[in-house]
DNA sequence: TTTACTTTTGAACGATTGCTCAATTTTAGC
DNA sequence: GCTAAAATTGAGCAATCGTTCAAAAGTAAA
């Protein structure tokens, strides 16, 4: 009957997310997006509704990819705590070693830093995803307790929050001060702190 | 001879800095600035050259004010470590209690998060100010060593870096998740960690 | 091949952007 | 009061912004 869609939706969102991640919401123009996703305005607006609509899907895609990466770390290593460290190392080092990560900083943190209530739903979406990821950390830490890697008396929620603060701090610091030796030391210090809580 | 300048330069920069701090560089339009500083485009451009020029002065003003606040904490308390804690508490809590702080996040961190090499000199300025502030932390920690508040064997530079990472992490986390009890606990945890290093 | 329906295109819209500059206003010295 | 110099004004520029929509292109069933 009808003409089938030419574009792969996920591929488009992936490309859009990378551009938004690199340049931020306001500095990314629709014409910038048109180029990297190779679509004309009409198609973009028919598919995503607005610049905000596309950004929202990009945020969701980014967060979902992050959670998947964490789960991947879990299956790669036998230990929950090792999985956490692997995830952090990959997150922080990402933009250094990889050829692909558009920014050393977390896209959710960049979004929370850039946007205000003028884009309330995008801001809420980013905050929600941060909560979701912190919850994933908590799950991993609970698992670490049952494995005996972590003392059962520890407050898992507080520890997950602590880990979240550390990752935000380290990645942001690394983005402002690119020095790989220093960064690795910060990560090691973090996990020696966690080891104290064992 | 000539007509004297009507405006107070520092007052203008203060107002501009607050708007930039709140909305970020890209989301702040020159017309927004015209309103809050009550100047017409011609005067603004004659005085500051460009949107970037004004932002640069705003950054410098912000950083200078921050350093002054730290020094004020030092003179208010007898202890260097107490001064540091006071500074952090005021920085983090600022936007909660005060009526004036435009954002819970550090303006330098917001800038580093938002800008790219498209605004290379503004980015460099923000990074430089962060280094400067970290150096101030190091001075305070060295003083803490001579006072005997901190073990002399500690690596002051590493500790200053650690403090910087913590402040960035906590303030950013607080900005994304406004809950004062949680935040105070994070600060207390930080200083109990520093106490271990005594 | 025709028909029915969907996707894609890209010129172009009104609004807003950062910024300019000729005209005006305001002062201080003569 | 007049003049010279500097500060201020604000209409308006070219460029870019996010977005729209009539036209063109494409596909599958009839």
Short mmCIF file of C-alpha atoms (C1' of nucleotides) in Angstrom, two decimals:
data_model
loop_
_atom_site.label_atom_id
_atom_site.label_comp_id
_atom_site.label_asym_id
_atom_site.label_seq_id
_atom_site.Cartn_x
_atom_site.Cartn_y
_atom_site.Cartn_z
CA UNK A 1 0.00 0.00 0.00
CA UNK A 2 2.10 2.80 1.37
CA UNK A 3 5.68 3.83 1.02
CA UNK A 4 7.80 2.11 3.69
CA UNK A 5 9.97 4.20 5.97
CA UNK A 6 13.46 4.59 4.55
CA UNK A 7 15.23 5.28 7.85
CA UNK A 8 16.24 3.06 10.74
CA UNK A 9 14.79 4.74 13.81
CA UNK A 10 17.35 3.52 16.34
CA UNK A 11 20.25 4.41 14.07
CA UNK A 12 18.87 7.93 13.71
CA UNK A 13 18.38 8.37 17.45
CA UNK A 14 21.88 7.06 18.04
CA UNK A 15 23.38 9.65 15.70
CA UNK A 16 21.20 12.44 17.08
CA UNK A 17 22.08 11.49 20.66
CA UNK A 18 25.79 11.67 19.88
CA UNK A 19 25.46 15.16 18.44
CA UNK A 20 23.32 16.39 21.32
CA UNK A 21 25.77 14.77 23.74
CA UNK A 22 28.68 16.56 22.13
CA UNK A 23 27.23 20.03 21.62
CA UNK A 24 24.45 20.21 24.22
CA UNK A 25 20.79 20.98 23.59
CA UNK A 26 20.90 24.69 22.80
CA UNK A 27 24.06 24.70 20.71
CA UNK A 28 22.72 21.92 18.50
CA UNK A 29 20.62 23.36 15.69
CA UNK A 30 18.06 21.44 13.68
CA UNK A 31 20.25 22.04 10.64
CA UNK A 32 23.18 20.39 12.44
CA UNK A 33 20.92 17.43 13.13
CA UNK A 34 19.65 17.31 9.56
CA UNK A 35 23.22 16.81 8.38
CA UNK A 36 24.28 14.05 10.75
CA UNK A 37 21.08 12.02 10.51
CA UNK A 38 20.61 12.81 6.80
CA UNK A 39 16.94 13.68 6.99
CA UNK A 40 15.01 16.70 5.80
CA UNK A 41 13.02 18.86 8.26
CA UNK A 42 9.67 17.47 7.17
CA UNK A 43 10.65 13.88 7.93
CA UNK A 44 12.22 14.79 11.25
CA UNK A 45 9.13 16.66 12.44
CA UNK A 46 6.79 13.94 11.17
CA UNK A 47 8.80 11.38 13.15
CA UNK A 48 9.79 13.21 16.33
CA UNK A 49 7.50 16.24 16.54
CA UNK A 50 10.06 18.81 17.62
CA UNK A 51 13.65 19.48 18.61
CA UNK A 52 12.64 18.66 22.18
CA UNK A 53 10.91 15.45 21.13
CA UNK A 54 14.05 14.19 19.44
CA UNK A 55 16.18 15.21 22.40
CA UNK A 56 13.90 13.36 24.75
CA UNK A 57 14.23 10.17 22.74
CA UNK A 58 17.99 10.72 22.61
CA UNK A 59 18.09 11.00 26.41
CA UNK A 60 16.09 7.80 26.84
CA UNK A 61 18.31 6.01 24.36
CA UNK A 62 21.44 7.21 26.16
CA UNK A 63 20.17 6.09 29.58
CA UNK A 64 19.02 2.72 28.26
CA UNK A 65 22.40 2.16 26.61
CA UNK A 66 24.11 3.01 29.89
CA UNK A 67 22.08 0.48 31.85
CA UNK A 68 22.81 -2.15 29.20
CA UNK A 69 26.52 -1.38 29.49
CA UNK A 70 26.32 -1.88 33.25
CA UNK A 71 24.58 -5.23 32.80
CA UNK A 72 27.21 -6.21 30.25
CA UNK A 73 29.92 -5.50 32.84
CA UNK A 74 28.03 -7.71 35.27
CA UNK A 75 28.00 -10.70 32.91
CA UNK A 76 31.64 -10.18 31.95
CA UNK A 77 32.92 -10.40 35.51
CA UNK A 78 31.91 -12.81 38.24
CA UNK A 79 31.98 -10.12 40.92
CA UNK A 80 29.35 -7.37 41.35
CA UNK A 81 31.94 -4.95 42.75
CA UNK A 82 34.34 -5.70 39.91
CA UNK A 83 31.51 -5.10 37.47
CA UNK A 84 30.91 -1.70 39.04
CA UNK A 85 34.56 -0.76 38.81
CA UNK A 86 34.73 -1.93 35.19
CA UNK A 87 31.69 0.16 34.36
CA UNK A 88 33.18 3.25 35.96
CA UNK A 89 36.53 2.78 34.26
CA UNK A 90 34.85 2.40 30.89
CA UNK A 91 32.60 5.41 31.51
CA UNK A 92 35.39 7.70 32.59
CA UNK A 93 37.99 6.52 30.13
CA UNK A 94 35.48 6.24 27.28
CA UNK A 95 36.32 9.46 25.53
CA UNK A 96 40.04 8.96 25.97
CA UNK A 97 40.52 5.48 24.49
CA UNK A 98 37.41 5.03 22.38
CA UNK A 99 37.21 6.88 19.14
CA UNK A 100 33.49 7.39 19.52
CA UNK A 101 32.37 8.90 22.83
CA UNK A 102 31.39 12.51 22.05
CA UNK A 103 32.16 13.82 25.53
CA UNK A 104 33.93 12.66 28.65
CA UNK A 105 30.97 13.83 30.67
CA UNK A 106 27.75 11.95 31.25
CA UNK A 107 25.05 13.24 28.89
CA UNK A 108 22.49 13.19 31.70
CA UNK A 109 24.71 15.37 33.88
CA UNK A 110 25.43 17.73 30.98
CA UNK A 111 21.69 18.04 30.43
CA UNK A 112 20.95 18.67 34.11
CA UNK A 113 23.72 21.28 34.08
CA UNK A 114 22.51 23.05 30.94
CA UNK A 115 18.73 23.03 31.07
CA UNK A 116 16.35 24.95 33.32
CA UNK A 117 12.61 24.93 33.95
CA UNK A 118 12.24 26.46 30.49
CA UNK A 119 12.55 22.85 29.32
CA UNK A 120 10.91 21.24 32.31
CA UNK A 121 10.09 17.86 30.81
CA UNK A 122 13.57 17.33 29.38
CA UNK A 123 15.08 18.27 32.73
CA UNK A 124 12.72 15.88 34.51
CA UNK A 125 13.57 13.12 32.05
CA UNK A 126 17.31 13.50 32.71
CA UNK A 127 16.83 13.56 36.48
CA UNK A 128 14.62 10.48 36.30
CA UNK A 129 17.25 8.58 34.34
CA UNK A 130 19.87 9.50 36.92
CA UNK A 131 17.65 8.06 39.64
CA UNK A 132 17.15 4.93 37.56
CA UNK A 133 20.88 4.40 37.16
CA UNK A 134 21.45 4.97 40.87
CA UNK A 135 18.87 2.26 41.49
CA UNK A 136 20.87 -0.07 39.24
CA UNK A 137 23.94 0.65 41.37
CA UNK A 138 21.92 -0.23 44.46
CA UNK A 139 20.87 -3.54 42.92
CA UNK A 140 24.49 -4.37 42.20
CA UNK A 141 25.55 -3.44 45.73
CA UNK A 142 22.79 -5.60 47.23
CA UNK A 143 24.06 -8.45 45.10
CA UNK A 144 27.53 -7.72 46.42
CA UNK A 145 26.16 -8.14 49.92
CA UNK A 146 24.63 -11.55 49.20
CA UNK A 147 27.92 -12.58 47.58
CA UNK A 148 29.71 -11.51 50.73
CA UNK A 149 31.76 -8.89 48.89
CA UNK A 150 30.12 -6.16 50.92
CA UNK A 151 29.27 -6.08 54.61
CA UNK A 152 25.54 -6.73 55.13
CA UNK A 153 25.27 -3.90 57.64
CA UNK A 154 26.03 -1.29 54.96
CA UNK A 155 23.26 1.03 53.85
CA UNK A 156 22.94 0.11 50.20
CA UNK A 157 20.98 3.19 49.18
CA UNK A 158 23.48 5.52 50.80
CA UNK A 159 26.32 3.64 49.16
CA UNK A 160 24.67 3.82 45.74
CA UNK A 161 24.23 7.55 46.19
CA UNK A 162 27.87 7.81 47.20
CA UNK A 163 28.94 5.95 44.05
CA UNK A 164 26.76 8.22 41.93
CA UNK A 165 28.34 11.33 43.44
CA UNK A 166 31.80 9.91 42.82
CA UNK A 167 31.14 9.08 39.18
CA UNK A 168 29.65 12.51 38.54
CA UNK A 169 32.60 14.17 40.24
CA UNK A 170 35.29 12.11 38.59
CA UNK A 171 33.87 12.27 35.06
CA UNK A 172 33.27 16.00 35.29
CA UNK A 173 36.73 16.58 36.74
CA UNK A 174 38.25 14.42 34.02
CA UNK A 175 36.41 16.40 31.37
CA UNK A 176 37.85 19.65 32.72
CA UNK A 177 41.33 18.28 33.32
CA UNK A 178 42.34 15.56 30.88
CA UNK A 179 45.12 13.59 32.59
CA UNK A 180 44.66 9.83 32.49
CA UNK A 181 47.06 8.93 35.31
CA UNK A 182 45.32 11.27 37.72
CA UNK A 183 41.92 9.91 36.75
CA UNK A 184 42.90 6.27 37.21
CA UNK A 185 44.20 7.17 40.65
CA UNK A 186 40.88 8.78 41.55
CA UNK A 187 39.05 5.60 40.52
CA UNK A 188 41.43 3.40 42.49
CA UNK A 189 41.01 5.62 45.55
CA UNK A 190 37.24 5.33 45.23
CA UNK A 191 37.39 1.54 45.26
CA UNK A 192 39.86 1.37 48.08
CA UNK A 193 37.31 3.45 50.01
CA UNK A 194 34.60 0.97 49.08
CA UNK A 195 36.93 -1.86 50.16
CA UNK A 196 37.12 -0.28 53.62
CA UNK A 197 33.37 -0.72 53.81
CA UNK A 198 33.66 -4.39 53.05
CA UNK B 1 35.04 67.53 29.02
CA UNK B 2 33.26 64.33 28.26
CA UNK B 3 30.16 62.65 29.50
CA UNK B 4 30.92 60.42 32.50
CA UNK B 5 29.86 56.76 32.48
CA UNK B 6 26.45 56.31 34.01
CA UNK B 7 26.85 52.66 35.00
CA UNK B 8 28.75 50.89 37.76
CA UNK B 9 30.87 48.30 36.04
CA UNK B 10 31.05 45.77 38.87
CA UNK B 11 27.33 45.98 39.52
CA UNK B 12 26.64 45.28 35.86
CA UNK B 13 29.01 42.31 35.77
CA UNK B 14 27.42 40.98 38.94
CA UNK B 15 23.95 41.08 37.40
CA UNK B 16 25.15 39.64 34.11
CA UNK B 17 27.01 36.85 35.89
CA UNK B 18 23.89 35.87 37.80
CA UNK B 19 21.85 35.62 34.62
CA UNK B 20 24.54 33.65 32.79
CA UNK B 21 24.91 31.43 35.85
CA UNK B 22 21.18 30.73 35.90
CA UNK B 23 20.49 30.21 32.21
CA UNK B 24 23.85 29.18 30.80
CA UNK B 25 25.76 30.84 27.98
CA UNK B 26 23.71 29.81 24.96
CA UNK B 27 20.26 30.18 26.51
CA UNK B 28 21.05 33.73 27.62
CA UNK B 29 20.29 36.19 24.84
CA UNK B 30 21.70 39.68 24.59
CA UNK B 31 18.12 40.96 24.96
CA UNK B 32 17.80 39.05 28.24
CA UNK B 33 21.00 40.72 29.38
CA UNK B 34 19.85 44.16 28.23
CA UNK B 35 16.86 43.85 30.54
CA UNK B 36 18.63 42.74 33.72
CA UNK B 37 21.56 45.15 33.41
CA UNK B 38 19.40 47.95 31.97
CA UNK B 39 21.74 48.90 29.16
CA UNK B 40 21.16 49.27 25.44
CA UNK B 41 23.13 47.16 22.91
CA UNK B 42 25.41 50.02 21.90
CA UNK B 43 26.62 50.61 25.45
CA UNK B 44 27.08 46.92 26.13
CA UNK B 45 29.17 46.40 23.01
CA UNK B 46 31.17 49.55 23.62
CA UNK B 47 31.99 48.31 27.13
CA UNK B 48 32.41 44.55 26.71
CA UNK B 49 32.90 43.97 23.00
CA UNK B 50 30.71 40.92 22.58
CA UNK B 51 28.48 38.38 24.29
CA UNK B 52 31.61 36.30 24.86
CA UNK B 53 33.50 39.26 26.27
CA UNK B 54 30.85 39.91 28.87
CA UNK B 55 30.65 36.21 29.71
CA UNK B 56 34.41 36.09 30.20
CA UNK B 57 34.27 38.97 32.66
CA UNK B 58 31.35 37.28 34.39
CA UNK B 59 33.40 34.09 34.77
CA UNK B 60 36.35 35.98 36.21
CA UNK B 61 34.07 37.85 38.59
CA UNK B 62 32.45 34.60 39.71
CA UNK B 63 35.78 32.87 40.34
CA UNK B 64 37.20 35.88 42.18
CA UNK B 65 34.10 36.07 44.37
CA UNK B 66 34.47 32.36 45.15
CA UNK B 67 38.06 32.75 46.26
CA UNK B 68 37.08 35.72 48.43
CA UNK B 69 34.33 33.62 50.02
CA UNK B 70 36.88 30.93 50.83
CA UNK B 71 39.22 33.47 52.43
CA UNK B 72 36.27 34.85 54.40
CA UNK B 73 35.60 31.36 55.77
CA UNK B 74 39.24 31.16 56.77
CA UNK B 75 39.11 34.37 58.82
CA UNK B 76 35.77 33.41 60.39
CA UNK B 77 37.06 30.13 61.81
CA UNK B 78 40.33 29.41 63.53
CA UNK B 79 40.76 26.08 61.80
CA UNK B 80 41.73 25.62 58.11
CA UNK B 81 39.75 22.37 57.89
CA UNK B 82 36.71 23.98 59.49
CA UNK B 83 37.02 26.83 57.01
CA UNK B 84 36.98 24.32 54.16
CA UNK B 85 33.89 22.61 55.51
CA UNK B 86 32.14 25.93 56.03
CA UNK B 87 32.94 26.93 52.47
CA UNK B 88 31.56 23.68 51.10
CA UNK B 89 28.41 23.89 53.18
CA UNK B 90 27.77 27.43 52.03
CA UNK B 91 28.49 26.54 48.41
CA UNK B 92 26.22 23.52 48.36
CA UNK B 93 23.43 24.92 50.48
CA UNK B 94 23.62 28.35 48.85
CA UNK B 95 20.69 28.01 46.50
CA UNK B 96 18.53 26.34 49.14
CA UNK B 97 18.76 28.84 51.99
CA UNK B 98 19.93 32.00 50.31
CA UNK B 99 17.49 33.93 48.23
CA UNK B 100 20.11 34.89 45.71
CA UNK B 101 22.15 32.01 44.27
CA UNK B 102 20.90 31.46 40.71
CA UNK B 103 21.85 27.79 40.59
CA UNK B 104 22.92 25.08 43.02
CA UNK B 105 25.71 24.17 40.62
CA UNK B 106 29.06 25.86 40.32
CA UNK B 107 29.04 28.29 37.38
CA UNK B 108 32.50 27.10 36.32
CA UNK B 109 31.32 23.50 36.20
CA UNK B 110 28.16 24.47 34.32
CA UNK B 111 30.34 26.30 31.81
CA UNK B 112 32.75 23.40 31.39
CA UNK B 113 29.72 21.14 30.92
CA UNK B 114 28.01 23.35 28.35
CA UNK B 115 30.74 24.80 26.18
CA UNK B 116 32.94 23.14 23.57
CA UNK B 117 35.94 24.16 21.51
CA UNK B 118 33.55 26.41 19.57
CA UNK B 119 34.14 28.82 22.48
CA UNK B 120 37.69 27.79 23.21
CA UNK B 121 38.77 30.82 25.23
CA UNK B 122 35.71 30.79 27.49
CA UNK B 123 36.23 27.08 28.09
CA UNK B 124 39.90 27.67 28.87
CA UNK B 125 39.00 30.50 31.23
CA UNK B 126 36.60 28.28 33.19
CA UNK B 127 39.12 25.43 33.40
CA UNK B 128 41.82 27.84 34.54
CA UNK B 129 39.61 29.18 37.33
CA UNK B 130 38.91 25.63 38.49
CA UNK B 131 42.63 25.00 38.71
CA UNK B 132 43.05 28.24 40.63
CA UNK B 133 40.42 27.26 43.17
CA UNK B 134 41.96 23.82 43.58
CA UNK B 135 45.24 25.57 44.32
CA UNK B 136 43.48 27.58 47.04
CA UNK B 137 42.28 24.30 48.56
CA UNK B 138 45.85 23.04 48.51
CA UNK B 139 47.05 26.15 50.35
CA UNK B 140 44.42 25.62 53.01
CA UNK B 141 45.36 21.96 53.39
CA UNK B 142 49.03 22.84 53.72
CA UNK B 143 48.08 25.26 56.43
CA UNK B 144 46.10 22.46 58.06
CA UNK B 145 49.28 20.41 58.08
CA UNK B 146 51.31 23.13 59.82
CA UNK B 147 48.48 23.51 62.34
CA UNK B 148 48.62 19.78 62.97
CA UNK B 149 45.06 19.27 61.80
CA UNK B 150 46.27 17.11 58.95
CA UNK B 151 49.00 14.49 58.91
CA UNK B 152 52.17 15.89 57.34
CA UNK B 153 52.69 12.73 55.29
CA UNK B 154 49.54 13.42 53.24
CA UNK B 155 49.89 14.42 49.60
CA UNK B 156 48.35 17.89 49.64
CA UNK B 157 47.87 18.16 45.88
CA UNK B 158 46.11 14.81 45.72
CA UNK B 159 43.93 15.78 48.65
CA UNK B 160 43.02 19.12 47.07
CA UNK B 161 42.07 17.29 43.88
CA UNK B 162 40.00 14.88 45.94
CA UNK B 163 38.17 17.77 47.62
CA UNK B 164 37.53 19.37 44.23
CA UNK B 165 36.03 16.14 42.88
CA UNK B 166 33.83 15.84 45.95
CA UNK B 167 32.51 19.38 45.71
CA UNK B 168 31.76 19.00 42.01
CA UNK B 169 30.01 15.70 42.64
CA UNK B 170 27.99 16.83 45.63
CA UNK B 171 26.88 20.17 44.17
CA UNK B 172 25.89 18.59 40.88
CA UNK B 173 24.08 15.76 42.63
CA UNK B 174 22.31 18.27 44.88
CA UNK B 175 21.24 20.26 41.83
CA UNK B 176 19.68 17.17 40.27
CA UNK B 177 18.16 15.87 43.49
CA UNK B 178 17.15 18.57 45.92
CA UNK B 179 17.00 16.94 49.37
CA UNK B 180 18.81 18.87 52.10
CA UNK B 181 19.14 16.00 54.61
CA UNK B 182 20.81 13.78 52.03
CA UNK B 183 23.17 16.55 51.01
CA UNK B 184 24.26 17.37 54.55
CA UNK B 185 24.99 13.68 55.06
CA UNK B 186 27.19 13.64 51.96
CA UNK B 187 29.16 16.60 53.31
CA UNK B 188 29.54 15.02 56.73
CA UNK B 189 30.71 11.77 55.12
CA UNK B 190 33.30 13.69 53.13
CA UNK B 191 34.75 15.28 56.25
CA UNK B 192 34.73 12.06 58.22
CA UNK B 193 36.78 10.66 55.31
CA UNK B 194 39.18 13.59 55.61
CA UNK B 195 39.33 13.01 59.37
CA UNK B 196 40.55 9.45 58.69
CA UNK B 197 43.48 11.02 56.90
CA UNK B 198 44.35 13.12 59.89
"C1'" DT C 1 -1.37 0.31 -14.98
"C1'" DT C 2 -3.98 2.40 -12.03
"C1'" DT C 3 -5.16 3.61 -7.48
"C1'" DA C 4 -4.66 4.65 -2.69
"C1'" DC C 5 -1.81 5.81 0.74
"C1'" DT C 6 2.55 7.12 3.07
"C1'" DT C 7 6.99 9.02 3.24
"C1'" DT C 8 10.17 12.41 1.85
"C1'" DT C 9 11.50 16.68 0.10
"C1'" DG C 10 13.09 21.52 0.43
"C1'" DA C 11 11.63 26.22 -0.28
"C1'" DA C 12 10.15 29.41 2.66
"C1'" DC C 13 7.85 31.44 6.91
"C1'" DG C 14 7.91 34.46 11.01
"C1'" DA C 15 10.62 34.96 15.04
"C1'" DT C 16 14.80 35.64 17.17
"C1'" DT C 17 19.75 35.86 17.17
"C1'" DG C 18 24.22 38.77 17.95
"C1'" DC C 19 25.50 43.02 16.63
"C1'" DT C 20 26.18 47.96 14.20
"C1'" DC C 21 26.11 52.82 13.81
"C1'" DA C 22 24.17 57.36 12.89
"C1'" DA C 23 21.82 60.26 15.84
"C1'" DT C 24 21.07 62.05 20.38
"C1'" DT C 25 22.10 63.20 25.07
"C1'" DT C 26 25.02 64.59 28.66
"C1'" DT C 27 28.86 66.42 30.78
"C1'" DA C 28 33.20 69.66 31.68
"C1'" DG C 29 36.14 73.35 30.40
"C1'" DC C 30 36.38 77.82 28.28
"C1'" DG D 1 26.19 79.86 26.45
"C1'" DC D 2 29.18 77.62 23.52
"C1'" DT D 3 32.06 73.91 22.19
"C1'" DA D 4 34.45 69.48 22.22
"C1'" DA D 5 34.44 64.91 23.67
"C1'" DA D 6 32.47 60.81 25.41
"C1'" DA D 7 28.45 57.94 26.61
"C1'" DT D 8 24.02 56.32 25.43
"C1'" DT D 9 20.27 55.28 22.55
"C1'" DG D 10 17.37 52.21 19.66
"C1'" DA D 11 15.98 51.31 14.99
"C1'" DG D 12 17.42 48.05 12.17
"C1'" DC D 13 20.84 44.81 9.72
"C1'" DA D 14 22.12 40.11 8.00
"C1'" DA D 15 22.10 35.61 9.63
"C1'" DT D 16 20.18 31.91 11.78
"C1'" DC D 17 16.63 29.82 14.50
"C1'" DG D 18 12.73 26.09 14.86
"C1'" DT D 19 9.11 24.86 12.07
"C1'" DT D 20 5.47 24.24 8.26
"C1'" DC D 21 3.29 22.39 4.20
"C1'" DA D 22 2.25 21.80 -0.67
"C1'" DA D 23 4.44 19.12 -3.96
"C1'" DA D 24 7.06 15.05 -5.43
"C1'" DA D 25 8.43 10.32 -4.91
"C1'" DG D 26 7.77 5.70 -3.76
"C1'" DT D 27 5.35 1.28 -2.78
"C1'" DA D 28 1.82 -2.40 -2.50
"C1'" DA D 29 -2.66 -3.95 -3.51
"C1'" DA D 30 -6.26 -4.08 -7.08
#
